[in-house]
Amino acid sequence: MFVRTSTRRNRDGSKVSYLQLAHNEWDPTAKTARTKVLYSFGRADQLDRPAIERLISALTRVVGVEPASSGPDRARAVGVPGLEFVESRPLGGAWLLDGLWHRLGIDTLLRRLAAGTRRDPIVERVLFALVANRALAPSSKLAATSWVAHDVHVPGLDAVSDDACYRAMDWLLQVEDQLARGVFDQVAHLLNLEVDLIFFDTTSTYFETEDPDEPVWRDDHGRLVEHDDTHADDGAAADSTADAEQPPAGATGRAGFRSRGKSKDSRDDLPQVVVGMAVTRDGIPVRVWCWPGNTSDSPLIRQVRDELRDWTLGKVIWVADRGFTSAQNRRHLAAGGGGYILGEKLRSGSAEATAALSRQGRYQEVSANLRVKEVKISESERFVVCHNPDAATRDAAVRANLVERLEAMISTSDRLTPRKRAELRGVISTKPGLNRFLRVTPGGLLRADAAKITADAKLDGKYLLRTSDPHLSTEDIALGYKQLLEVERGWRDMKQVLDLRPVYHRLEDRIRAHVLLCWLALLLARIVETRAATADMTTTWPRALDQLQRLHVGTFTGPAGLFRQTTPPSPEVRRLHTALDLALPPRILNLDPEPATR
């Protein structure tokens, strides 16, 4: 009786092996021995190992031999002589991300860009490890080196130094444009993206430091512009202070990268940088940008459109919120056959907002919480008034709370001296929510303005959209703008799941590279969610990660060499790999018969 291996070749050329318990029987008719299969253990790469071990234990007891229970003796008992179990690390998350990294061709692209340079051959693996770290266990770059060495199995990378990480980040900035373009082309092909809408929004991230960076000369894209000293007169001693004030060619202003500005995190007291992101309607982040912290939002969308102009996007309609609705932006986005869907401030008192609210018409039901109507204001643009009943209820509750607070603050103000009343008026003016409902009488008394409260109530749950596209339906305009929430979800995940901050860097280039790593991690996470949804798997990246990290790889080592074996994947992990069309890790991950070197 013996265990034999039989092999079958599939149509695609791959081979599948099966383990069988067999013995030879004599065939008196044919006068030869024939093999008879007593039991089939199944595919060799999908063995039920615990069941086999239990069978071995039972048989050894029958013959009066007790099986070893643990340690090296256990390894010898199950047929792995000379090996000792030394560690177990999570494999599932890194394995799946590496599969996507390869499917998108990012590894090939980075190696091609690094070819012919003096870059370390493992620079691609180092960058993947840093991206995987953001997606799996966000930490500083120094902590990431320890994570790679001890807490995860990264295919093709056993260890990395912090210097190698910083060198890889510096090089990443040099190839940013080629990388972003190449990655988008691969993603569009993999997901069959129909890029007709591009959503753009900005956020800010602050730094726990009191002092902003020193102002330096920058171009209109916020990039550093260096002085050109090659034509300086060697015989003249120029005044250094005067030279510092002379703008170099291409410079439009001076600003520190980490600067104070209008914080979207309510931290105006700390230096910050501005981060922009373009996203498709499916939530796939196309690219990210960084600007100094005091940069105004309005002109940024023009730069973004120009940088994506040469991409194979076809006709694109840009979707952005009301911070980007300037006339100059609208002209720029509509140029060359493009288009836009932009939010408009209803409370701005603009001519368009006033005209839109004065137009009569019936609302069209789009969904349970959205009604729309198109109003005729301009010959060149279309305007759509949207109404959200749920938001209207929230707006009414917020206003009632503000009016109550305002009335409580001014309830005893008539008894104050004019000077004290003016001081109270100054305090209220710093609170925009309260100030918009305040009225000052000719005699200097403070009152809640009933007319403003009534006018504000008419705007509950409403917002105004404007578009240059003549063919979109009213419903598509409203739903297209509503999908801007995908960008907001991207910011939320980047800050809370991938830990965009705290940023453990102070140099501008390192901060920019850090944002790029976060973008790549978000891209991989979004692709996992998108492909899972097409397979009817409603999952988010954190939920998928919880399942993936239960797939471990165990390492055995000793005089006989090194041996790595993976744990069986759960049904959820199998479904996820099937949805992404990725292969599961093999049962035997490494088998190195050479003597171990560590």
PDB file of C-alpha atoms in Angstrom, residues 162-445:
ATOM      1  CA  ASP A 162      14.132  53.931   6.086  1.00  0.00           C
ATOM      2  CA  ASP A 163      16.744  55.447   3.739  1.00  0.00           C
ATOM      3  CA  ALA A 164      15.478  53.230   0.922  1.00  0.00           C
ATOM      4  CA  CYS A 165      11.937  54.408   1.652  1.00  0.00           C
ATOM      5  CA  TYR A 166      12.919  58.078   1.443  1.00  0.00           C
ATOM      6  CA  ARG A 167      14.906  57.558  -1.758  1.00  0.00           C
ATOM      7  CA  ALA A 168      11.934  55.776  -3.316  1.00  0.00           C
ATOM      8  CA  MET A 169       9.589  58.622  -2.319  1.00  0.00           C
ATOM      9  CA  ASP A 170      11.931  61.232  -3.813  1.00  0.00           C
ATOM     10  CA  TRP A 171      12.020  59.307  -7.086  1.00  0.00           C
ATOM     11  CA  LEU A 172       8.235  58.859  -7.061  1.00  0.00           C
ATOM     12  CA  LEU A 173       7.819  62.622  -7.400  1.00  0.00           C
ATOM     13  CA  GLN A 174      10.094  62.641 -10.451  1.00  0.00           C
ATOM     14  CA  VAL A 175       7.865  60.158 -12.309  1.00  0.00           C
ATOM     15  CA  GLU A 176       4.535  61.435 -10.983  1.00  0.00           C
ATOM     16  CA  ASP A 177       3.145  62.571 -14.351  1.00  0.00           C
ATOM     17  CA  GLN A 178       4.063  59.378 -16.241  1.00  0.00           C
ATOM     18  CA  LEU A 179       2.815  57.218 -13.368  1.00  0.00           C
ATOM     19  CA  ALA A 180      -0.556  58.992 -13.066  1.00  0.00           C
ATOM     20  CA  ARG A 181      -1.202  58.789 -16.816  1.00  0.00           C
ATOM     21  CA  GLY A 182      -0.146  55.143 -17.051  1.00  0.00           C
ATOM     22  CA  VAL A 183      -2.190  54.100 -14.030  1.00  0.00           C
ATOM     23  CA  PHE A 184      -5.316  55.806 -15.353  1.00  0.00           C
ATOM     24  CA  ASP A 185      -5.007  54.102 -18.750  1.00  0.00           C
ATOM     25  CA  GLN A 186      -4.733  50.703 -17.058  1.00  0.00           C
ATOM     26  CA  VAL A 187      -7.634  51.360 -14.688  1.00  0.00           C
ATOM     27  CA  ALA A 188      -9.844  52.547 -17.556  1.00  0.00           C
ATOM     28  CA  HIS A 189      -9.062  49.321 -19.425  1.00  0.00           C
ATOM     29  CA  LEU A 190      -9.495  47.036 -16.403  1.00  0.00           C
ATOM     30  CA  LEU A 191     -12.821  48.509 -15.274  1.00  0.00           C
ATOM     31  CA  ASN A 192     -14.119  49.556 -18.716  1.00  0.00           C
ATOM     32  CA  LEU A 193     -14.531  53.088 -17.383  1.00  0.00           C
ATOM     33  CA  GLU A 194     -16.787  55.425 -19.294  1.00  0.00           C
ATOM     34  CA  VAL A 195     -15.267  58.708 -18.206  1.00  0.00           C
ATOM     35  CA  ASP A 196     -17.902  61.301 -19.000  1.00  0.00           C
ATOM     36  CA  LEU A 197     -18.055  62.975 -15.597  1.00  0.00           C
ATOM     37  CA  ILE A 198     -15.021  64.108 -13.595  1.00  0.00           C
ATOM     38  CA  PHE A 199     -15.679  65.231 -10.040  1.00  0.00           C
ATOM     39  CA  PHE A 200     -13.206  67.613  -8.450  1.00  0.00           C
ATOM     40  CA  ASP A 201     -12.935  68.886  -4.902  1.00  0.00           C
ATOM     41  CA  THR A 202     -10.291  70.028  -2.461  1.00  0.00           C
ATOM     42  CA  THR A 203      -9.588  69.543   1.205  1.00  0.00           C
ATOM     43  CA  SER A 204      -6.842  70.554   3.599  1.00  0.00           C
ATOM     44  CA  THR A 205      -4.685  68.697   6.056  1.00  0.00           C
ATOM     45  CA  TYR A 206      -2.965  70.412   8.956  1.00  0.00           C
ATOM     46  CA  PHE A 207       0.353  69.909  10.740  1.00  0.00           C
ATOM     47  CA  GLU A 208       0.944  69.874  14.482  1.00  0.00           C
ATOM     48  CA  THR A 209       3.502  72.677  14.383  1.00  0.00           C
ATOM     49  CA  GLU A 210       3.204  76.321  15.316  1.00  0.00           C
ATOM     50  CA  ASP A 211       5.456  77.847  12.669  1.00  0.00           C
ATOM     51  CA  PRO A 212       4.552  77.853   8.960  1.00  0.00           C
ATOM     52  CA  ASP A 213       7.236  77.407   6.313  1.00  0.00           C
ATOM     53  CA  GLU A 214       9.241  80.383   5.078  1.00  0.00           C
ATOM     54  CA  PRO A 215       7.734  81.975   1.923  1.00  0.00           C
ATOM     55  CA  VAL A 216       9.542  81.096  -1.311  1.00  0.00           C
ATOM     56  CA  TRP A 217       8.922  81.995  -4.953  1.00  0.00           C
ATOM     57  CA  ARG A 218       6.345  79.797  -6.717  1.00  0.00           C
ATOM     58  CA  ASP A 219       4.674  79.566 -10.119  1.00  0.00           C
ATOM     59  CA  ASP A 220       0.920  79.736 -10.694  1.00  0.00           C
ATOM     60  CA  HIS A 221       0.689  75.986  -9.995  1.00  0.00           C
ATOM     61  CA  GLY A 222       2.211  76.353  -6.537  1.00  0.00           C
ATOM     62  CA  ARG A 223       5.519  74.747  -7.534  1.00  0.00           C
ATOM     63  CA  LEU A 224       8.904  76.010  -6.382  1.00  0.00           C
ATOM     64  CA  VAL A 225      10.746  78.344  -8.777  1.00  0.00           C
ATOM     65  CA  GLU A 226      14.479  78.562  -8.256  1.00  0.00           C
ATOM     66  CA  HIS A 227      16.621  81.632  -8.976  1.00  0.00           C
ATOM     67  CA  ASP A 228      18.809  81.256 -12.043  1.00  0.00           C
ATOM     68  CA  ASP A 229      22.298  82.343 -10.969  1.00  0.00           C
ATOM     69  CA  THR A 230      24.072  81.130 -14.111  1.00  0.00           C
ATOM     70  CA  HIS A 231      24.107  84.652 -15.649  1.00  0.00           C
ATOM     71  CA  ALA A 232      25.209  86.518 -12.567  1.00  0.00           C
ATOM     72  CA  ASP A 233      28.075  88.978 -12.957  1.00  0.00           C
ATOM     73  CA  ASP A 234      31.076  87.400 -11.276  1.00  0.00           C
ATOM     74  CA  GLY A 235      32.730  90.781 -10.852  1.00  0.00           C
ATOM     75  CA  ALA A 236      29.832  92.475  -9.064  1.00  0.00           C
ATOM     76  CA  ALA A 237      28.718  91.807  -5.509  1.00  0.00           C
ATOM     77  CA  ALA A 238      24.940  91.891  -5.700  1.00  0.00           C
ATOM     78  CA  ASP A 239      22.888  92.797  -2.707  1.00  0.00           C
ATOM     79  CA  SER A 240      21.465  89.483  -1.422  1.00  0.00           C
ATOM     80  CA  THR A 241      18.416  91.124   0.072  1.00  0.00           C
ATOM     81  CA  ALA A 242      17.575  92.873  -3.188  1.00  0.00           C
ATOM     82  CA  ASP A 243      18.096  89.638  -5.138  1.00  0.00           C
ATOM     83  CA  ALA A 244      15.702  87.816  -2.820  1.00  0.00           C
ATOM     84  CA  GLU A 245      12.994  90.344  -3.644  1.00  0.00           C
ATOM     85  CA  GLN A 246      13.432  89.992  -7.418  1.00  0.00           C
ATOM     86  CA  PRO A 247      11.084  87.269  -8.698  1.00  0.00           C
ATOM     87  CA  PRO A 248      12.749  84.627 -10.878  1.00  0.00           C
ATOM     88  CA  ALA A 249      11.339  83.810 -14.313  1.00  0.00           C
ATOM     89  CA  GLY A 250       7.967  82.097 -14.077  1.00  0.00           C
ATOM     90  CA  ALA A 251       7.298  83.099 -10.469  1.00  0.00           C
ATOM     91  CA  THR A 252       3.930  84.633  -9.611  1.00  0.00           C
ATOM     92  CA  GLY A 253       4.158  84.942  -5.836  1.00  0.00           C
ATOM     93  CA  ARG A 254       5.746  83.805  -2.613  1.00  0.00           C
ATOM     94  CA  ALA A 255       4.301  81.298  -0.165  1.00  0.00           C
ATOM     95  CA  GLY A 256       5.446  78.624   2.235  1.00  0.00           C
ATOM     96  CA  PHE A 257       4.173  75.128   1.495  1.00  0.00           C
ATOM     97  CA  ARG A 258       2.842  74.613   5.012  1.00  0.00           C
ATOM     98  CA  SER A 259       0.958  77.880   5.428  1.00  0.00           C
ATOM     99  CA  ARG A 260      -2.029  79.099   7.363  1.00  0.00           C
ATOM    100  CA  GLY A 261      -5.241  79.395   5.376  1.00  0.00           C
ATOM    101  CA  LYS A 262      -8.949  78.628   5.465  1.00  0.00           C
ATOM    102  CA  SER A 263      -8.962  75.187   7.078  1.00  0.00           C
ATOM    103  CA  LYS A 264     -11.605  72.641   6.112  1.00  0.00           C
ATOM    104  CA  ASP A 265     -10.782  70.830   9.347  1.00  0.00           C
ATOM    105  CA  SER A 266     -11.599  73.877  11.502  1.00  0.00           C
ATOM    106  CA  ARG A 267      -7.935  74.285  12.423  1.00  0.00           C
ATOM    107  CA  ASP A 268      -7.161  77.777  11.136  1.00  0.00           C
ATOM    108  CA  ASP A 269      -4.611  78.067  13.960  1.00  0.00           C
ATOM    109  CA  LEU A 270      -2.253  75.496  12.384  1.00  0.00           C
ATOM    110  CA  PRO A 271      -0.248  75.455   9.125  1.00  0.00           C
ATOM    111  CA  GLN A 272      -1.768  73.308   6.410  1.00  0.00           C
ATOM    112  CA  VAL A 273      -1.515  72.231   2.766  1.00  0.00           C
ATOM    113  CA  VAL A 274      -4.351  72.070   0.240  1.00  0.00           C
ATOM    114  CA  VAL A 275      -4.995  68.735  -1.494  1.00  0.00           C
ATOM    115  CA  GLY A 276      -7.149  68.311  -4.606  1.00  0.00           C
ATOM    116  CA  MET A 277      -8.566  65.102  -6.075  1.00  0.00           C
ATOM    117  CA  ALA A 278     -10.302  64.238  -9.351  1.00  0.00           C
ATOM    118  CA  VAL A 279     -12.671  61.257  -9.195  1.00  0.00           C
ATOM    119  CA  THR A 280     -14.781  59.384 -11.764  1.00  0.00           C
ATOM    120  CA  ARG A 281     -18.496  58.767 -11.268  1.00  0.00           C
ATOM    121  CA  ASP A 282     -17.596  55.242 -10.037  1.00  0.00           C
ATOM    122  CA  GLY A 283     -15.498  56.691  -7.236  1.00  0.00           C
ATOM    123  CA  ILE A 284     -12.129  55.868  -8.832  1.00  0.00           C
ATOM    124  CA  PRO A 285      -9.582  58.573  -7.892  1.00  0.00           C
ATOM    125  CA  VAL A 286      -7.932  59.739 -11.117  1.00  0.00           C
ATOM    126  CA  ARG A 287      -5.179  61.862  -9.641  1.00  0.00           C
ATOM    127  CA  VAL A 288      -4.246  64.081  -6.688  1.00  0.00           C
ATOM    128  CA  TRP A 289      -2.521  67.447  -6.429  1.00  0.00           C
ATOM    129  CA  CYS A 290      -0.964  69.500  -3.625  1.00  0.00           C
ATOM    130  CA  TRP A 291      -0.755  73.271  -3.175  1.00  0.00           C
ATOM    131  CA  PRO A 292       0.442  75.640  -0.438  1.00  0.00           C
ATOM    132  CA  GLY A 293      -1.953  75.988   2.469  1.00  0.00           C
ATOM    133  CA  ASN A 294      -3.035  79.546   1.645  1.00  0.00           C
ATOM    134  CA  THR A 295      -4.079  78.739  -1.954  1.00  0.00           C
ATOM    135  CA  SER A 296      -7.579  79.812  -2.987  1.00  0.00           C
ATOM    136  CA  ASP A 297      -9.826  77.051  -4.349  1.00  0.00           C
ATOM    137  CA  SER A 298     -11.305  78.899  -7.309  1.00  0.00           C
ATOM    138  CA  PRO A 299      -8.431  78.794  -9.870  1.00  0.00           C
ATOM    139  CA  LEU A 300      -7.340  75.235  -9.075  1.00  0.00           C
ATOM    140  CA  ILE A 301      -9.870  73.486 -11.298  1.00  0.00           C
ATOM    141  CA  ARG A 302      -8.421  75.288 -14.331  1.00  0.00           C
ATOM    142  CA  GLN A 303      -4.971  73.870 -13.620  1.00  0.00           C
ATOM    143  CA  VAL A 304      -6.431  70.393 -13.128  1.00  0.00           C
ATOM    144  CA  ARG A 305      -8.317  70.532 -16.431  1.00  0.00           C
ATOM    145  CA  ASP A 306      -5.191  71.655 -18.285  1.00  0.00           C
ATOM    146  CA  GLU A 307      -3.104  68.824 -16.837  1.00  0.00           C
ATOM    147  CA  LEU A 308      -5.705  66.206 -17.823  1.00  0.00           C
ATOM    148  CA  ARG A 309      -6.304  67.708 -21.262  1.00  0.00           C
ATOM    149  CA  ASP A 310      -4.015  65.268 -23.083  1.00  0.00           C
ATOM    150  CA  TRP A 311      -5.498  62.205 -21.426  1.00  0.00           C
ATOM    151  CA  THR A 312      -7.824  60.058 -23.534  1.00  0.00           C
ATOM    152  CA  LEU A 313     -10.972  61.182 -21.753  1.00  0.00           C
ATOM    153  CA  GLY A 314     -13.194  62.182 -24.682  1.00  0.00           C
ATOM    154  CA  LYS A 315     -15.808  64.788 -23.831  1.00  0.00           C
ATOM    155  CA  VAL A 316     -15.729  65.455 -20.108  1.00  0.00           C
ATOM    156  CA  ILE A 317     -18.233  67.288 -17.942  1.00  0.00           C
ATOM    157  CA  TRP A 318     -16.602  68.647 -14.796  1.00  0.00           C
ATOM    158  CA  VAL A 319     -18.630  68.513 -11.588  1.00  0.00           C
ATOM    159  CA  ALA A 320     -17.652  70.726  -8.671  1.00  0.00           C
ATOM    160  CA  ASP A 321     -19.239  72.550  -5.770  1.00  0.00           C
ATOM    161  CA  ARG A 322     -20.045  76.241  -5.480  1.00  0.00           C
ATOM    162  CA  GLY A 323     -16.486  77.222  -4.573  1.00  0.00           C
ATOM    163  CA  PHE A 324     -15.457  76.801  -8.238  1.00  0.00           C
ATOM    164  CA  THR A 325     -18.324  78.625  -9.976  1.00  0.00           C
ATOM    165  CA  SER A 326     -16.527  81.808 -11.038  1.00  0.00           C
ATOM    166  CA  ALA A 327     -17.125  83.128 -14.554  1.00  0.00           C
ATOM    167  CA  GLN A 328     -13.488  82.527 -15.485  1.00  0.00           C
ATOM    168  CA  ASN A 329     -13.708  78.892 -14.391  1.00  0.00           C
ATOM    169  CA  ARG A 330     -16.914  78.365 -16.367  1.00  0.00           C
ATOM    170  CA  ARG A 331     -15.371  79.752 -19.545  1.00  0.00           C
ATOM    171  CA  HIS A 332     -12.272  77.595 -19.084  1.00  0.00           C
ATOM    172  CA  LEU A 333     -14.208  74.371 -18.468  1.00  0.00           C
ATOM    173  CA  ALA A 334     -16.541  74.943 -21.429  1.00  0.00           C
ATOM    174  CA  ALA A 335     -13.688  75.618 -23.864  1.00  0.00           C
ATOM    175  CA  GLY A 336     -12.929  72.991 -26.485  1.00  0.00           C
ATOM    176  CA  GLY A 337     -16.319  71.324 -26.301  1.00  0.00           C
ATOM    177  CA  GLY A 338     -16.133  70.530 -22.591  1.00  0.00           C
ATOM    178  CA  GLY A 339     -18.840  71.163 -20.044  1.00  0.00           C
ATOM    179  CA  TYR A 340     -19.600  71.564 -16.385  1.00  0.00           C
ATOM    180  CA  ILE A 341     -22.146  71.047 -13.637  1.00  0.00           C
ATOM    181  CA  LEU A 342     -21.466  73.529 -10.847  1.00  0.00           C
ATOM    182  CA  GLY A 343     -23.242  74.384  -7.623  1.00  0.00           C
ATOM    183  CA  GLU A 344     -24.446  77.953  -7.158  1.00  0.00           C
ATOM    184  CA  LYS A 345     -24.854  79.788  -3.868  1.00  0.00           C
ATOM    185  CA  LEU A 346     -28.553  80.401  -3.302  1.00  0.00           C
ATOM    186  CA  ARG A 347     -27.888  82.682  -0.311  1.00  0.00           C
ATOM    187  CA  SER A 348     -25.356  84.761  -2.248  1.00  0.00           C
ATOM    188  CA  GLY A 349     -28.025  87.190  -3.474  1.00  0.00           C
ATOM    189  CA  SER A 350     -26.657  86.905  -7.029  1.00  0.00           C
ATOM    190  CA  ALA A 351     -28.848  87.778  -9.977  1.00  0.00           C
ATOM    191  CA  GLU A 352     -29.000  84.118 -11.044  1.00  0.00           C
ATOM    192  CA  ALA A 353     -30.009  82.894  -7.589  1.00  0.00           C
ATOM    193  CA  THR A 354     -32.674  85.587  -7.235  1.00  0.00           C
ATOM    194  CA  ALA A 355     -34.091  84.875 -10.685  1.00  0.00           C
ATOM    195  CA  ALA A 356     -34.119  81.110 -10.135  1.00  0.00           C
ATOM    196  CA  LEU A 357     -36.068  81.408  -6.888  1.00  0.00           C
ATOM    197  CA  SER A 358     -38.618  83.749  -8.450  1.00  0.00           C
ATOM    198  CA  ARG A 359     -39.468  81.384 -11.327  1.00  0.00           C
ATOM    199  CA  GLN A 360     -42.623  79.316 -10.950  1.00  0.00           C
ATOM    200  CA  GLY A 361     -42.855  75.676 -11.952  1.00  0.00           C
ATOM    201  CA  ARG A 362     -43.592  72.136 -10.838  1.00  0.00           C
ATOM    202  CA  TYR A 363     -40.966  69.944  -9.233  1.00  0.00           C
ATOM    203  CA  GLN A 364     -40.198  66.577 -10.791  1.00  0.00           C
ATOM    204  CA  GLU A 365     -39.689  63.649  -8.421  1.00  0.00           C
ATOM    205  CA  VAL A 366     -36.272  62.077  -8.984  1.00  0.00           C
ATOM    206  CA  SER A 367     -36.046  59.960  -5.856  1.00  0.00           C
ATOM    207  CA  ALA A 368     -37.560  59.741  -2.391  1.00  0.00           C
ATOM    208  CA  ASN A 369     -35.457  62.648  -1.169  1.00  0.00           C
ATOM    209  CA  LEU A 370     -34.859  64.687  -4.323  1.00  0.00           C
ATOM    210  CA  ARG A 371     -37.131  66.912  -6.435  1.00  0.00           C
ATOM    211  CA  VAL A 372     -35.918  69.044  -9.351  1.00  0.00           C
ATOM    212  CA  LYS A 373     -37.183  71.719 -11.719  1.00  0.00           C
ATOM    213  CA  GLU A 374     -35.419  73.535 -14.545  1.00  0.00           C
ATOM    214  CA  VAL A 375     -35.813  77.308 -14.756  1.00  0.00           C
ATOM    215  CA  LYS A 376     -35.126  79.532 -17.748  1.00  0.00           C
ATOM    216  CA  ILE A 377     -32.666  82.304 -16.897  1.00  0.00           C
ATOM    217  CA  SER A 378     -29.973  82.398 -19.581  1.00  0.00           C
ATOM    218  CA  GLU A 379     -29.632  81.468 -23.254  1.00  0.00           C
ATOM    219  CA  SER A 380     -26.136  80.039 -22.786  1.00  0.00           C
ATOM    220  CA  GLU A 381     -26.593  78.108 -19.523  1.00  0.00           C
ATOM    221  CA  ARG A 382     -29.204  75.898 -17.921  1.00  0.00           C
ATOM    222  CA  PHE A 383     -30.255  76.223 -14.270  1.00  0.00           C
ATOM    223  CA  VAL A 384     -31.827  73.514 -12.121  1.00  0.00           C
ATOM    224  CA  VAL A 385     -33.361  74.082  -8.681  1.00  0.00           C
ATOM    225  CA  CYS A 386     -33.099  70.988  -6.466  1.00  0.00           C
ATOM    226  CA  HIS A 387     -35.074  70.353  -3.292  1.00  0.00           C
ATOM    227  CA  ASN A 388     -34.303  67.734  -0.658  1.00  0.00           C
ATOM    228  CA  PRO A 389     -37.200  67.311   1.846  1.00  0.00           C
ATOM    229  CA  ASP A 390     -34.973  65.609   4.410  1.00  0.00           C
ATOM    230  CA  ALA A 391     -32.405  68.401   4.182  1.00  0.00           C
ATOM    231  CA  ALA A 392     -35.228  70.949   4.507  1.00  0.00           C
ATOM    232  CA  THR A 393     -36.209  69.438   7.861  1.00  0.00           C
ATOM    233  CA  ARG A 394     -32.593  69.607   9.052  1.00  0.00           C
ATOM    234  CA  ASP A 395     -32.185  73.196   7.848  1.00  0.00           C
ATOM    235  CA  ALA A 396     -35.327  74.263   9.748  1.00  0.00           C
ATOM    236  CA  ALA A 397     -34.063  72.620  12.936  1.00  0.00           C
ATOM    237  CA  VAL A 398     -30.630  74.258  12.612  1.00  0.00           C
ATOM    238  CA  ARG A 399     -32.168  77.684  12.012  1.00  0.00           C
ATOM    239  CA  ALA A 400     -34.494  77.339  15.000  1.00  0.00           C
ATOM    240  CA  ASN A 401     -31.482  76.525  17.183  1.00  0.00           C
ATOM    241  CA  LEU A 402     -29.532  79.534  15.867  1.00  0.00           C
ATOM    242  CA  VAL A 403     -32.438  81.940  16.403  1.00  0.00           C
ATOM    243  CA  GLU A 404     -32.912  80.605  19.933  1.00  0.00           C
ATOM    244  CA  ARG A 405     -29.236  81.184  20.720  1.00  0.00           C
ATOM    245  CA  LEU A 406     -29.328  84.659  19.190  1.00  0.00           C
ATOM    246  CA  GLU A 407     -32.401  85.703  21.158  1.00  0.00           C
ATOM    247  CA  ALA A 408     -30.811  84.407  24.357  1.00  0.00           C
ATOM    248  CA  MET A 409     -27.687  86.513  23.714  1.00  0.00           C
ATOM    249  CA  ILE A 410     -29.591  89.758  23.030  1.00  0.00           C
ATOM    250  CA  SER A 411     -32.493  89.270  25.452  1.00  0.00           C
ATOM    251  CA  THR A 412     -31.024  91.698  28.023  1.00  0.00           C
ATOM    252  CA  SER A 413     -29.075  93.914  25.614  1.00  0.00           C
ATOM    253  CA  ASP A 414     -31.572  96.814  25.863  1.00  0.00           C
ATOM    254  CA  ARG A 415     -30.338  97.459  29.405  1.00  0.00           C
ATOM    255  CA  LEU A 416     -26.686  97.625  28.327  1.00  0.00           C
ATOM    256  CA  THR A 417     -24.837 100.854  27.672  1.00  0.00           C
ATOM    257  CA  PRO A 418     -24.297 101.711  23.991  1.00  0.00           C
ATOM    258  CA  ARG A 419     -20.650 100.752  24.336  1.00  0.00           C
ATOM    259  CA  LYS A 420     -21.401  97.336  25.858  1.00  0.00           C
ATOM    260  CA  ARG A 421     -24.105  96.778  23.241  1.00  0.00           C
ATOM    261  CA  ALA A 422     -21.582  97.557  20.492  1.00  0.00           C
ATOM    262  CA  GLU A 423     -19.192  95.054  22.023  1.00  0.00           C
ATOM    263  CA  LEU A 424     -21.915  92.407  22.001  1.00  0.00           C
ATOM    264  CA  ARG A 425     -22.646  93.285  18.385  1.00  0.00           C
ATOM    265  CA  GLY A 426     -18.973  92.737  17.578  1.00  0.00           C
ATOM    266  CA  VAL A 427     -19.026  89.314  19.254  1.00  0.00           C
ATOM    267  CA  ILE A 428     -22.082  88.250  17.250  1.00  0.00           C
ATOM    268  CA  SER A 429     -20.473  89.454  14.011  1.00  0.00           C
ATOM    269  CA  THR A 430     -17.779  86.793  14.447  1.00  0.00           C
ATOM    270  CA  LYS A 431     -20.451  84.061  14.372  1.00  0.00           C
ATOM    271  CA  PRO A 432     -21.780  83.928  10.774  1.00  0.00           C
ATOM    272  CA  GLY A 433     -24.675  81.626  11.633  1.00  0.00           C
ATOM    273  CA  LEU A 434     -26.042  84.051  14.240  1.00  0.00           C
ATOM    274  CA  ASN A 435     -25.056  87.248  12.469  1.00  0.00           C
ATOM    275  CA  ARG A 436     -27.176  86.615   9.398  1.00  0.00           C
ATOM    276  CA  PHE A 437     -30.369  86.774  11.518  1.00  0.00           C
ATOM    277  CA  LEU A 438     -29.400  89.898  13.488  1.00  0.00           C
ATOM    278  CA  ARG A 439     -30.963  93.305  12.897  1.00  0.00           C
ATOM    279  CA  VAL A 440     -29.767  96.605  14.404  1.00  0.00           C
ATOM    280  CA  THR A 441     -32.491  99.231  14.811  1.00  0.00           C
ATOM    281  CA  PRO A 442     -31.863 102.930  14.000  1.00  0.00           C
ATOM    282  CA  GLY A 443     -31.562 103.450  17.732  1.00  0.00           C
ATOM    283  CA  GLY A 444     -28.799 100.842  18.025  1.00  0.00           C
ATOM    284  CA  LEU A 445     -30.933  98.089  19.611  1.00  0.00           C
TER     285      LEU A 445
END
